[in-house]
Every structure is written in C-alpha cells, then in structure tokens.
Coordinates of C-alpha atoms in Angstrom, one line a residue:
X1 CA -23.1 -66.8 -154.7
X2 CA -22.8 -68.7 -158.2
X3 CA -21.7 -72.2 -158.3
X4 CA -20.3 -74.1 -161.5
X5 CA -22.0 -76.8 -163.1
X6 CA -19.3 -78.8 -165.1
X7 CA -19.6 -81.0 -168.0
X8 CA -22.9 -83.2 -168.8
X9 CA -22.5 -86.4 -170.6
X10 CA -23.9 -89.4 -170.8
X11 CA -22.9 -90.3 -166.9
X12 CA -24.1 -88.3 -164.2
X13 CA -23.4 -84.9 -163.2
X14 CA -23.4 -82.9 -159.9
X15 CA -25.2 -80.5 -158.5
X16 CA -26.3 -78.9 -155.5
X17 CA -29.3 -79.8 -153.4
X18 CA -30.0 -77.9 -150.3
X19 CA -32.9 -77.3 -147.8
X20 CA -34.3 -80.9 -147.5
X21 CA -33.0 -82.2 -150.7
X22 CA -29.8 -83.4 -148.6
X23 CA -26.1 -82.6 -149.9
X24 CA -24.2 -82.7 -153.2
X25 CA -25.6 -85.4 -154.8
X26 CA -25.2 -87.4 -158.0
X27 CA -27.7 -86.2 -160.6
X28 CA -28.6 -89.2 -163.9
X29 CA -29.7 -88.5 -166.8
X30 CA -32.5 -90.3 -166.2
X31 CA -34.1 -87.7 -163.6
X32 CA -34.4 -85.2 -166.0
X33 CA -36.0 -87.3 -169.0
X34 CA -38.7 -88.4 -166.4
X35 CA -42.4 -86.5 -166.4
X36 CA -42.7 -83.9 -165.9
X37 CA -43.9 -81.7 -162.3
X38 CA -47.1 -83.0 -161.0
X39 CA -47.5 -82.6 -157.3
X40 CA -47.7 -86.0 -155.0
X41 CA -50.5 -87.2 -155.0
X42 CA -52.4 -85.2 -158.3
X43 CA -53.2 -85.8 -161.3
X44 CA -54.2 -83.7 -164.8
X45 CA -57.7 -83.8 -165.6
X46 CA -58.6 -86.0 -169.1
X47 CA -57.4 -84.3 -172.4
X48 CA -60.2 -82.5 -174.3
X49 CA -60.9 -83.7 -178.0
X50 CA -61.7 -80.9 -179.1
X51 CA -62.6 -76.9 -178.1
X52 CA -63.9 -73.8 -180.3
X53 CA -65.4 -70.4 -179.9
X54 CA -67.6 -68.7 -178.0
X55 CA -68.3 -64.9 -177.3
X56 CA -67.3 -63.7 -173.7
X57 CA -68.7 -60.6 -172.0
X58 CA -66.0 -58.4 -173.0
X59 CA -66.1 -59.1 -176.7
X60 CA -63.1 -61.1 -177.0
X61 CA -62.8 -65.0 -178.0
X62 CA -63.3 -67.3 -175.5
X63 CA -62.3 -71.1 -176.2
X64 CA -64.6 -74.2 -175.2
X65 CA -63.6 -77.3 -174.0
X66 CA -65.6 -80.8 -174.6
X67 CA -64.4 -83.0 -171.5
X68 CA -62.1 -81.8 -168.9
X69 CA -59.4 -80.3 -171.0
X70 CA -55.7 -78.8 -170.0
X71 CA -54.8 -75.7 -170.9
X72 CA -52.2 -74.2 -169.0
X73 CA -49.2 -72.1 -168.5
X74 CA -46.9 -70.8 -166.0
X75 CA -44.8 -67.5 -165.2
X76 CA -41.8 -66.7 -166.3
X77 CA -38.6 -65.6 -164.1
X78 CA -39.6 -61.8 -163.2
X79 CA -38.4 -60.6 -166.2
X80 CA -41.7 -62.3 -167.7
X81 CA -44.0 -62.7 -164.2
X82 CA -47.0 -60.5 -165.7
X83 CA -47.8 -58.8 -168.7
X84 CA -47.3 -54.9 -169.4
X85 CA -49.3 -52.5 -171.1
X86 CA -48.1 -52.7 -174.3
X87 CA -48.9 -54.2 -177.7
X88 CA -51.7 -56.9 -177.9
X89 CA -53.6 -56.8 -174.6
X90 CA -56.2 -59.7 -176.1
X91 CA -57.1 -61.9 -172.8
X92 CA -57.2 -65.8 -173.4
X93 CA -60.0 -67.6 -172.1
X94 CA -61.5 -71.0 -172.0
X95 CA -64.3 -72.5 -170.9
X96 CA -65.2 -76.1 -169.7
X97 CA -68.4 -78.2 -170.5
X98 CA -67.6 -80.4 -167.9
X99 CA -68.1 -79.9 -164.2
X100 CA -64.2 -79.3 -163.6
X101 CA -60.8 -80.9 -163.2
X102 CA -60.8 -83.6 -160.5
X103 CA -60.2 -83.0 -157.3
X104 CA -56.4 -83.8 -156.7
X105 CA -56.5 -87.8 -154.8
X106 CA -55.1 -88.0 -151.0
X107 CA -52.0 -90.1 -151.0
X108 CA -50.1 -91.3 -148.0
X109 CA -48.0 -88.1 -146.6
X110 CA -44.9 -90.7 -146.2
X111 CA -45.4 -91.0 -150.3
X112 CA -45.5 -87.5 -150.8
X113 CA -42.8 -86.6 -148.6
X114 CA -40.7 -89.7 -150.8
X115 CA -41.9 -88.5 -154.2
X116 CA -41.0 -84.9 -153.5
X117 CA -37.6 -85.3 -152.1
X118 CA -36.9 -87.6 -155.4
X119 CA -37.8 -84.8 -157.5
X120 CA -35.3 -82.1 -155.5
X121 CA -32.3 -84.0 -156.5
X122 CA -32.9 -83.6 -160.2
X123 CA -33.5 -79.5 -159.8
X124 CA -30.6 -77.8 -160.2
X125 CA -31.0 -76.1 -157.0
X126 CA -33.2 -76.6 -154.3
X127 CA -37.0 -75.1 -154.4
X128 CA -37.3 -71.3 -153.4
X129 CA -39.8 -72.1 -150.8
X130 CA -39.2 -74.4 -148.2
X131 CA -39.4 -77.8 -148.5
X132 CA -41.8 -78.0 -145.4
X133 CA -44.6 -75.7 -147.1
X134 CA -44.5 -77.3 -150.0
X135 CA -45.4 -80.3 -148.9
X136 CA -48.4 -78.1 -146.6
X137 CA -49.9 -77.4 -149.4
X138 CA -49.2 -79.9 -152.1
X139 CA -52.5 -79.7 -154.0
X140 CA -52.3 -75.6 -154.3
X141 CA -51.3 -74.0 -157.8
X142 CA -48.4 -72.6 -156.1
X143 CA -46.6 -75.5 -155.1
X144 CA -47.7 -77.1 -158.6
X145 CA -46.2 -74.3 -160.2
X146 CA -43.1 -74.0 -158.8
X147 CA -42.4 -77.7 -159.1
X148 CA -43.2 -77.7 -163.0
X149 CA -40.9 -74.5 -163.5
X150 CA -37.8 -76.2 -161.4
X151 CA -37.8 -79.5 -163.9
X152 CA -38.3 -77.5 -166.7
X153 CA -35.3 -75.7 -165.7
X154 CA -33.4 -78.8 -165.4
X155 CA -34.6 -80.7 -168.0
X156 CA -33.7 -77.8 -170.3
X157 CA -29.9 -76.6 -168.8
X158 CA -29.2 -81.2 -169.5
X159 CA -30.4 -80.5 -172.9
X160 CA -28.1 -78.0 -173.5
X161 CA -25.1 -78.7 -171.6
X162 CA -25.4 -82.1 -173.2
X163 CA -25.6 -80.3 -177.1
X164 CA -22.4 -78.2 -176.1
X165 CA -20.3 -80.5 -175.0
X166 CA -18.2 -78.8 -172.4
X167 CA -19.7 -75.3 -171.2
X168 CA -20.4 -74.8 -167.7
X169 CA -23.2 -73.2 -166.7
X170 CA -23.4 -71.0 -163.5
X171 CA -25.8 -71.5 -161.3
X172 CA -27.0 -68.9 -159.0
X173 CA -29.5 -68.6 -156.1
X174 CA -30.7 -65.3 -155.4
X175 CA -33.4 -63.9 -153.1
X176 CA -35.8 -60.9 -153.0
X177 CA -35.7 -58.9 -149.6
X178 CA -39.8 -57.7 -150.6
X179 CA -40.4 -61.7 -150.6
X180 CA -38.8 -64.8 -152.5
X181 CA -36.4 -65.6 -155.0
X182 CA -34.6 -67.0 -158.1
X183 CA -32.8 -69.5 -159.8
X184 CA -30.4 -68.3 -162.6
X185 CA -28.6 -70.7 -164.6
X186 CA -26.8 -69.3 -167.5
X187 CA -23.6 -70.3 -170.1
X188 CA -21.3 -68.3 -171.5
X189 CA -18.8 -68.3 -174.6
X190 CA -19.5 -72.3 -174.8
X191 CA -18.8 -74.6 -177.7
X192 CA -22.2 -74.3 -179.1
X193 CA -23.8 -71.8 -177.6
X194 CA -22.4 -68.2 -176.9
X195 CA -25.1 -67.1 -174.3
X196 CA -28.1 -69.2 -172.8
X197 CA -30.0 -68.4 -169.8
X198 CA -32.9 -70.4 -168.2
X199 CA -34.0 -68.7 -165.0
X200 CA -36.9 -69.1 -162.6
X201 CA -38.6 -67.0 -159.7
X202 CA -41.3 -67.1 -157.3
X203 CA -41.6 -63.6 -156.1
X204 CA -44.4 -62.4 -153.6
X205 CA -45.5 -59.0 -152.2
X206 CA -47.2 -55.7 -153.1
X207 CA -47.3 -54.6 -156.4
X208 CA -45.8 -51.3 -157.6
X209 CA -48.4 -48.5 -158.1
X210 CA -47.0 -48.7 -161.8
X211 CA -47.2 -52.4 -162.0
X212 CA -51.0 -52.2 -161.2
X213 CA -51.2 -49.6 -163.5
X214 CA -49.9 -51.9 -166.5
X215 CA -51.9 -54.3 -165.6
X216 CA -55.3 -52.4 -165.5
X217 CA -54.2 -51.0 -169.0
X218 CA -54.8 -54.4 -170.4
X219 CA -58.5 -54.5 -168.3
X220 CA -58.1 -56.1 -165.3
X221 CA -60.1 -54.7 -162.3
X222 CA -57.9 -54.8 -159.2
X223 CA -59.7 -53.1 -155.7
X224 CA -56.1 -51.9 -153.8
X225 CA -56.1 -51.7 -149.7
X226 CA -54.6 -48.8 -148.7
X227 CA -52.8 -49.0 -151.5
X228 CA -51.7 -52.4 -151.4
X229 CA -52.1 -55.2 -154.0
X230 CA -50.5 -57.8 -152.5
X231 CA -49.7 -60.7 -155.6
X232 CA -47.5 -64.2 -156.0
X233 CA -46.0 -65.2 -159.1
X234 CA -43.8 -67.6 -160.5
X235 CA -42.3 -68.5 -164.0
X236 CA -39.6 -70.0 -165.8
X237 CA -38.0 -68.2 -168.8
X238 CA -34.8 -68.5 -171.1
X239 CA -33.6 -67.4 -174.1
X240 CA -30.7 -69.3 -175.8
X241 CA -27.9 -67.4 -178.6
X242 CA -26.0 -70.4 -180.4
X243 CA -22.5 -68.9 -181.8
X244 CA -23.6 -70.3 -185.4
X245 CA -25.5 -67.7 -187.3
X246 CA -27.2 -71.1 -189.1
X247 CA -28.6 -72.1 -185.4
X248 CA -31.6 -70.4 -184.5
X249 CA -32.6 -68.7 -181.0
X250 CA -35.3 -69.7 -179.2
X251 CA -36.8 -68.3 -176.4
X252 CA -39.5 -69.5 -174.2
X253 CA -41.4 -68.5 -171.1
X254 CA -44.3 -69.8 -168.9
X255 CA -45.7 -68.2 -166.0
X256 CA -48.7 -67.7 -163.3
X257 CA -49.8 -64.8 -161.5
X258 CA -52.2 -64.3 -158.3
X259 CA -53.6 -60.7 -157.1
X260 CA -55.4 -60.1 -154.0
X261 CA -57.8 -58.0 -154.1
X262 CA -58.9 -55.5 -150.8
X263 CA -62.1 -57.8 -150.4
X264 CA -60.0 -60.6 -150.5
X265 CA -61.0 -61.9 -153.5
X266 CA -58.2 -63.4 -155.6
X267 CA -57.7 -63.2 -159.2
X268 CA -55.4 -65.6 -161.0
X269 CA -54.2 -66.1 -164.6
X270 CA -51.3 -68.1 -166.6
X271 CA -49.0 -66.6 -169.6
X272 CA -46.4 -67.8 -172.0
X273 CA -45.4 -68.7 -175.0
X274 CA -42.1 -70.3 -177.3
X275 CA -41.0 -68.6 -180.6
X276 CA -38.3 -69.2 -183.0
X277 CA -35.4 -66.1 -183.9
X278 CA -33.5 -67.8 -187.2
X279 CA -30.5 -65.5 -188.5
X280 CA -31.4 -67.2 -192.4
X281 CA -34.2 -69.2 -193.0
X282 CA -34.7 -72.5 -193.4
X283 CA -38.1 -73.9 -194.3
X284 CA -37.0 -77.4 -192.9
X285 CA -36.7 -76.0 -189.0
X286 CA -39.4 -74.0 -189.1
X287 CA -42.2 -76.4 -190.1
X288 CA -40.4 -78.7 -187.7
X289 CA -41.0 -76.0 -185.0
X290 CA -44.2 -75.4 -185.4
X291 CA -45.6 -78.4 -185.7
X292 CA -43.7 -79.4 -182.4
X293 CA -46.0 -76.7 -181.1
X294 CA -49.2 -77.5 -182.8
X295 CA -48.8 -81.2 -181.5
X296 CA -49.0 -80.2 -177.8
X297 CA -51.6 -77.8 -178.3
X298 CA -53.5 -79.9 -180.5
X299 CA -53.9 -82.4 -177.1
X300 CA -56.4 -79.5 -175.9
X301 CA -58.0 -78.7 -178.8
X302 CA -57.5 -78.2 -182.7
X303 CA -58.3 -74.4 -182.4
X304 CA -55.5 -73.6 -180.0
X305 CA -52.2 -73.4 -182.1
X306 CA -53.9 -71.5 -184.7
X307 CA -55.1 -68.7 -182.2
X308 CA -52.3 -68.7 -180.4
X309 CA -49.6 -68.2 -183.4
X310 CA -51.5 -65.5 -184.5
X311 CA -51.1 -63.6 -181.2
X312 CA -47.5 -64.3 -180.9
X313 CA -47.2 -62.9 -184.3
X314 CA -48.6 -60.3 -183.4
X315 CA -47.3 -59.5 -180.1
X316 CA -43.1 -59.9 -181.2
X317 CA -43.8 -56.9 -183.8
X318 CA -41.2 -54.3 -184.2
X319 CA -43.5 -51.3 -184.5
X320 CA -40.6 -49.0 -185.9
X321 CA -39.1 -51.5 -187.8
X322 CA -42.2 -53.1 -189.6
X323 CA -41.0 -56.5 -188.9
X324 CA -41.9 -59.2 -186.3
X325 CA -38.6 -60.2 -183.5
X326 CA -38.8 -64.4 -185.7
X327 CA -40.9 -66.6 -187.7
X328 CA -43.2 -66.6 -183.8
X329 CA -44.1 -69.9 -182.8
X330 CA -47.1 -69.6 -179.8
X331 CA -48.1 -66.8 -177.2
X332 CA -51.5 -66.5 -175.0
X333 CA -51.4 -64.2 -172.2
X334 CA -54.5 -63.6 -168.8
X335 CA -55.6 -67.0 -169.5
X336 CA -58.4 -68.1 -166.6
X337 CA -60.2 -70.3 -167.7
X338 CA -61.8 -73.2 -167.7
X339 CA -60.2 -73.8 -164.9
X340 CA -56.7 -73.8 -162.9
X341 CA -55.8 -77.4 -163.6
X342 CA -56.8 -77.4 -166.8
X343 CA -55.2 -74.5 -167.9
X344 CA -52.3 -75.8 -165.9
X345 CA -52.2 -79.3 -167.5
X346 CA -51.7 -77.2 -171.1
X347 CA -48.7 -75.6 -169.9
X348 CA -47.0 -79.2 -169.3
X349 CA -47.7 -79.9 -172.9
X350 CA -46.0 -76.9 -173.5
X351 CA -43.1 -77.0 -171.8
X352 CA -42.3 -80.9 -173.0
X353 CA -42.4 -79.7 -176.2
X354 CA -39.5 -76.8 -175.8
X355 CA -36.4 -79.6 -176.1
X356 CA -38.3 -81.5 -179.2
X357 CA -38.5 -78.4 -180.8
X358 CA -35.6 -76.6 -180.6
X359 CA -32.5 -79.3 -179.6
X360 CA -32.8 -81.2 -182.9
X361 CA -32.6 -77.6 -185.1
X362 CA -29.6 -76.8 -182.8
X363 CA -27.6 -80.4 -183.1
X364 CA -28.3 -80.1 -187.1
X365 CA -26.9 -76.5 -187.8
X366 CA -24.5 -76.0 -184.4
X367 CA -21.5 -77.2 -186.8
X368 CA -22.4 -75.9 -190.1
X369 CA -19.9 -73.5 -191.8
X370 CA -20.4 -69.5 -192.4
X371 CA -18.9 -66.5 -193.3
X372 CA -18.2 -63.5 -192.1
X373 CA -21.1 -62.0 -194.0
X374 CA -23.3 -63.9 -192.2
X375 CA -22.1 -63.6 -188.7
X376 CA -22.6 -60.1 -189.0
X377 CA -25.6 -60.6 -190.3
X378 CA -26.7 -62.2 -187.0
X379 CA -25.1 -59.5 -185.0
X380 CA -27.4 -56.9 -186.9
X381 CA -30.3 -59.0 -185.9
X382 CA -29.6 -59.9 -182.4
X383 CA -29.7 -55.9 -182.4
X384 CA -33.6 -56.0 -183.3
X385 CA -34.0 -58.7 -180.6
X386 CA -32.6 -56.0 -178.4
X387 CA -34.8 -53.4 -179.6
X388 CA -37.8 -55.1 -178.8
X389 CA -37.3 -56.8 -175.3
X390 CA -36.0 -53.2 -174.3
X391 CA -38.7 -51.2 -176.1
X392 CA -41.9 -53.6 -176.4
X393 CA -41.6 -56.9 -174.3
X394 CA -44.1 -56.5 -171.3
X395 CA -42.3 -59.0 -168.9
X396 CA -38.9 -57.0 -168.7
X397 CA -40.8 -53.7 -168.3
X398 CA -42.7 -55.3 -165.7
X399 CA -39.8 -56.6 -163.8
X400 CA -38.4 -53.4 -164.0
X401 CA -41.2 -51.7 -162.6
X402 CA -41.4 -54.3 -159.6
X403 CA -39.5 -53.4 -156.7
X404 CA -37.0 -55.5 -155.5
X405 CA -36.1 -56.8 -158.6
X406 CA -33.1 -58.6 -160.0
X407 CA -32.0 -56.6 -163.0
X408 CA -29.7 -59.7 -164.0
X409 CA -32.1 -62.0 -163.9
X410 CA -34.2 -59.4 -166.1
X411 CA -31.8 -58.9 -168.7
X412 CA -30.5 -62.5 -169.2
X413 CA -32.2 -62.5 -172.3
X414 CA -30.1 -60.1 -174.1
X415 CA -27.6 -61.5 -176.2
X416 CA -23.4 -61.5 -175.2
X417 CA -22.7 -59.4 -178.8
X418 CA -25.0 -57.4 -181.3
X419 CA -24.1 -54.9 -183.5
X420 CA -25.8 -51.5 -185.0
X421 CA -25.0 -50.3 -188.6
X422 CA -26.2 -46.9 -190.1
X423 CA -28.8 -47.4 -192.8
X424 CA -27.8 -50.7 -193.7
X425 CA -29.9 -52.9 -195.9
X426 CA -29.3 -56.3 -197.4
X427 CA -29.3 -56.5 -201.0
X428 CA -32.3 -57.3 -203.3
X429 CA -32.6 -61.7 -203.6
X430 CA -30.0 -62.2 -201.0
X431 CA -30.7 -64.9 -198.0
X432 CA -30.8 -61.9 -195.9
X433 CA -33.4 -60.3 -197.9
X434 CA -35.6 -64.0 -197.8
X435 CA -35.9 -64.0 -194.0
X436 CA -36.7 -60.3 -194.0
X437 CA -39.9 -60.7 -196.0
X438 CA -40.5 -63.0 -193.9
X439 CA -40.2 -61.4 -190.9
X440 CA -42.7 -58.7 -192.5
X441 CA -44.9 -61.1 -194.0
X442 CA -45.7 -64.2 -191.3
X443 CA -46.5 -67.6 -192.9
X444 CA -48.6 -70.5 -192.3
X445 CA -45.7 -73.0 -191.4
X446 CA -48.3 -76.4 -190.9
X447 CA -50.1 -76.3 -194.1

C-alpha cells in the first residue's frame, strides 16, 4: 500500500508513523536538519588526523588510522545490499593504532526509549524492525544501521520535496516473506525533478547459491551449512533524474552486510559510494562536488578521497562503451576494518555530505533554459546510465539474484525516459563532445 506525501515547505508536513512511533503526526523541518542516526546512548569514536598505507595479507592496500578514526558505510536498499562479481573487486581495509572505538556508554533505558521514539516521528515511515528490538539491542550495528539509513532517507526526500516545490512523493512500505522489508519513497513527473527514488531495506535470510557465488568471486571465504548462509543487510540508496538536462544526477548508496558462517563465525563489511551523472559539463559543479566529498572523507584521513575516487572511477566504467557512467565522485566496497564503529562513524560523514553536495547544483541549474538538442542529448545519456546498472552494477544483479526480492525497489534507479539512437555521435568541439572526453578521460577535480 503507497501513501502520498504532499507538499514540503517551510511549515511542517505529515507523514505517517506507525508501530510505536504513535499516529499521523506533524513532522518540522527541524527534525530532519538535526544529527544524524546515533543510537541512544552511543557515541562515534574520536576522528583520526590522519591514515596511510600499509600492505595486507592479500596484497591489496590496507589504510591506517592514527587515533580512533571513523570510517564507515552502510548498505543500500537491495538493489545495492552486497556487491557482485563484476568489475573492480578491490577490498577496502583499514586498520586502527589505537585499541578500538569506545565501548558505546549505558544510558537510562527511560532516555533511550524517549530519544528513540523522537527520532521515529521524523522517518518517513516507521523502522522495519520493531520498535521493541530495537531498543533490545541498541548498541548492535544493526540497530545503528538501520537508524542512520531511515534519517538519511528523510533528510534527503525534505531536501528534495523542498527543491521541487510541489511533487509528492509516494511512500511505500513493503515486506520480504524470506525476512524483512523496505521503505520506497519515490517522485514522479515533479516540477524539478522527473524521477527520484530514495529507498531503504533491511532484508535477512539465506543467501541464494548464486549470491554466495558472487560474493566468493570477489574472495570472500564463506563455510555454508547444509547449504545455508544465513546473512542480514541493510542500506539506503537513491538515484535522482532532474527534468533539466543542465541539472545533474546524482546517485548515492550506503550499505552493511553480515554472513554467518556454518561455525558460526560472522563476517561483516560496509559499502557505498556518491557520484555525479552531468548531461553537459560544468567545471563549477563538479569541483563543488568533489570537494563536498573530500571534506567528509578528509575527517578520517587525507588518503581516503583520493583512493576512493579512483575506485569509483573505475568501478562506473562502460566496458563497451569506453567511457565511465559520470565525472564519479567516491566508491569503497568489503570495508572491515579498523573496526565496526569506526568504519561506521565514516559513513555518517558520508551521508551528511549527500544534500551539500548535490542540492545547491540542483537549485542553481533546475530553472536554466535548453533546447531541444540538449534534452535529447540527456535522453541518449540516461540510456548509458541504463546500460550500466543493467549490465555492470553489482547491487541490482545482486538483488536480482536474492530471492524474495522487490524488483521495484531494484529498478528505482532507472530513469522515467531514455532514448537509443543508431550510430549517433556528437559532433567534433560541441558541449556534447567536452563531457564525452571527459567521461573517457577522468580528472582531478580538487587540484
């Protein structure tokens, strides 16, 4: 069942807030510019000043914190809960001088319960697990997770409800029979923005045989019982198509992923990333961009941004086209280490820095005029951004692969209209011809 989230302006807006969260309530402005997710009674461990390389066992780089640093990420609706088995499979890594993130401090359960039933009635729909186990467990990853995903979600849908001035975004609650559940909040044919979709899950079960398979195609070691691998995940993910070809896509996703194993041993790792899809470039936005992102990477360390934009370079490449998806932005994927709150605390950074990043580039270009030319211009390249989250993007195959899947959910990110032409090419020293060059040739956008 969808329901319809009208207008959000300056006053307050409605939404709906079941399972604990208590009835339709009034939701200000102010709840979603507040922190963002940090279970009661927790905090993030100290920023690091600094982290570099080190060699790991398996020969890949492996970052190294000086105090208790955050890096961090979170999983992406199912369409981008773990990674598949193709492109870059590099693993992210980092590892802490210090003894660890500290322990998360007691609180008064009365606090919790308080603090936790504030943050409900800014979601835009009440958590997929129940209110009563989340506040169990309140220092466990899970709960952590699933908290940071639901304000992201509704920090970003404000954003850009607020940018379009009129759309109205469906909202819709879905579960998974195998175990768990989704939010799905998309808007169509708005004022500003033709499709955006900002969705999270928290899924839990057995993996697929093929899912495994993906996964152990990128190294991972996973001991099956019976056949059974039982995992949780969770993640936020969106991808927003403004109508003006001068307004640039953006798509972002953050996610974290548990296996256990037959001995009982649990694996764990975070994944995401944020990357820009201009229709024309425009040096302006994308330094802007990017140094959004280097500025809440740089709180962990100086050599995070720069590792991190190489692999997202690399991993939204069009093998058949010889050209990347955008101008990339950052992407890290089977990050472990130092350690969970760390890692977790750099996916905060992450996330605050989506609506900096991308809302200014948005209100600047949203009313700018354009031709025909160049509308179809960003039809033809909404059709590469097809090709590769059909052909190449691991998330969506692995959602596909997963049963008990929400194919909607899955293929939110496609845009509403793209278009195919035979054999056409823009001609030499157009603007068309300047972002493709790009797009073959990535830049250094910060220096």
């Amino acid at each position: 069942m969808a329901m319809h989230l009208g207008k959000l302006s300056a006053g307050s807006c409605w939404l709906a807030a079941r399972g604990g969260c208590g009835e339709l309530r009034s939701w200000s402005l102010s709840c979603a510019a507040g922190r963002f997710c940090r279970a009661p009674g927790t905090a993030c461990p100290e920023q690091s000043r600094g982290l570099g390389y080190g060699p790991t066992a398996g020969g890949g780089p492996r970052l190294r914190t000086g105090l208790a640093a955050g890096l961090a990420a979170g999983l992406a609706g199912l369409a981008g809960l773990a990674a598949a088995a193709f492109g870059h499979v590099e693993r992210a890594e980092m590892v802490s001088k210090s003894s660890g993130a500290p322990s998360p401090s007691p609180g008064r359960p009365e606090e919790e319960d308080d603090e936790l039933a504030r943050r409900c009635s800014c979601f835009m729909a009440s958590p997929v697990t129940d209110l009563h186990e989340l506040r169990r467990r309140p220092g466990d990853m899970k709960t952590k997770m699933e908290l940071l995903i639901l304000e992201t979600q509704a920090q970003v849908c404000q954003a850009l409800a607020q940018v379009d001035g009129g759309a109205r975004f469906s909202v819709d609650r879905w579960e998974r029979k195998e175990g768990g559940g989704g939010i799905s909040c998309v808007l169509q044919d708005g004022h500003v923005f033709e499709k955006a979709g900002v969705s999270i899950s928290v899924v839990h079960g057995n993996l697929s045989e093929e899912a495994a398979k993906q996964m152990r195609s990128r190294g991972k070691k996973l001991k099956t019982k019976d056949g059974k691998l039982p995992f949780s995940a969770m993640g936020v993910s969106s991808v927003i198509h403004p109508k003006n070809p001068h307004a640039p896509t953006i798509h972002f996703n953050y996610r974290y992923f548990e296996v256990e194993e037959a001995d009982g041993n649990k694996q764990w790792w975070f994944g995401g990333g944020c990357d820009l899809t201009p229709t024309y470039l425009n040096q302006e936005d994308a330094v802007h961009f990017h140094r959004t992102l280097k500025k809440a990477c740089d709180q962990h360390g100086p050599d995070l941004y720069p590792k991190f934009k190489k692999w997202c370079d690399d991993y939204f490449f069009i093998a058949h086209r010889g050209e990347r998806r955008g101008i990339g932005g950052i992407f890290f994927d089977d990050l472990d280490s130092p350690s969970k709150e760390e890692v977790f605390c750099f996916v905060q950074s992450c996330a605050q820095a989506v609506i900096p990043s991308y809302i200014p580039l948005v209100k600047k270009h949203c009313d700018d005029s354009f031709t025909p030319r160049e509308k179809l211009w960003q039809q033809l390249r909404r059709g590469r951004y097809v090709e590769f989250n059909l052909l190449y993007d691991r998330g969506t195959k692995f959602g596909l692969f997963t049963p008990g899947s929400r194919i909607e959910s899955i293929l939110m990110s496609l845009p509403l209209t793209a278009r195919w032409e035979y054999m056409h090419s823009p001609s030499e020293n157009s603007k068309e011809a300047e972002i493709l060059d790009v797009l073959r040739h990535p830049r250094d956008w910060v220096h």
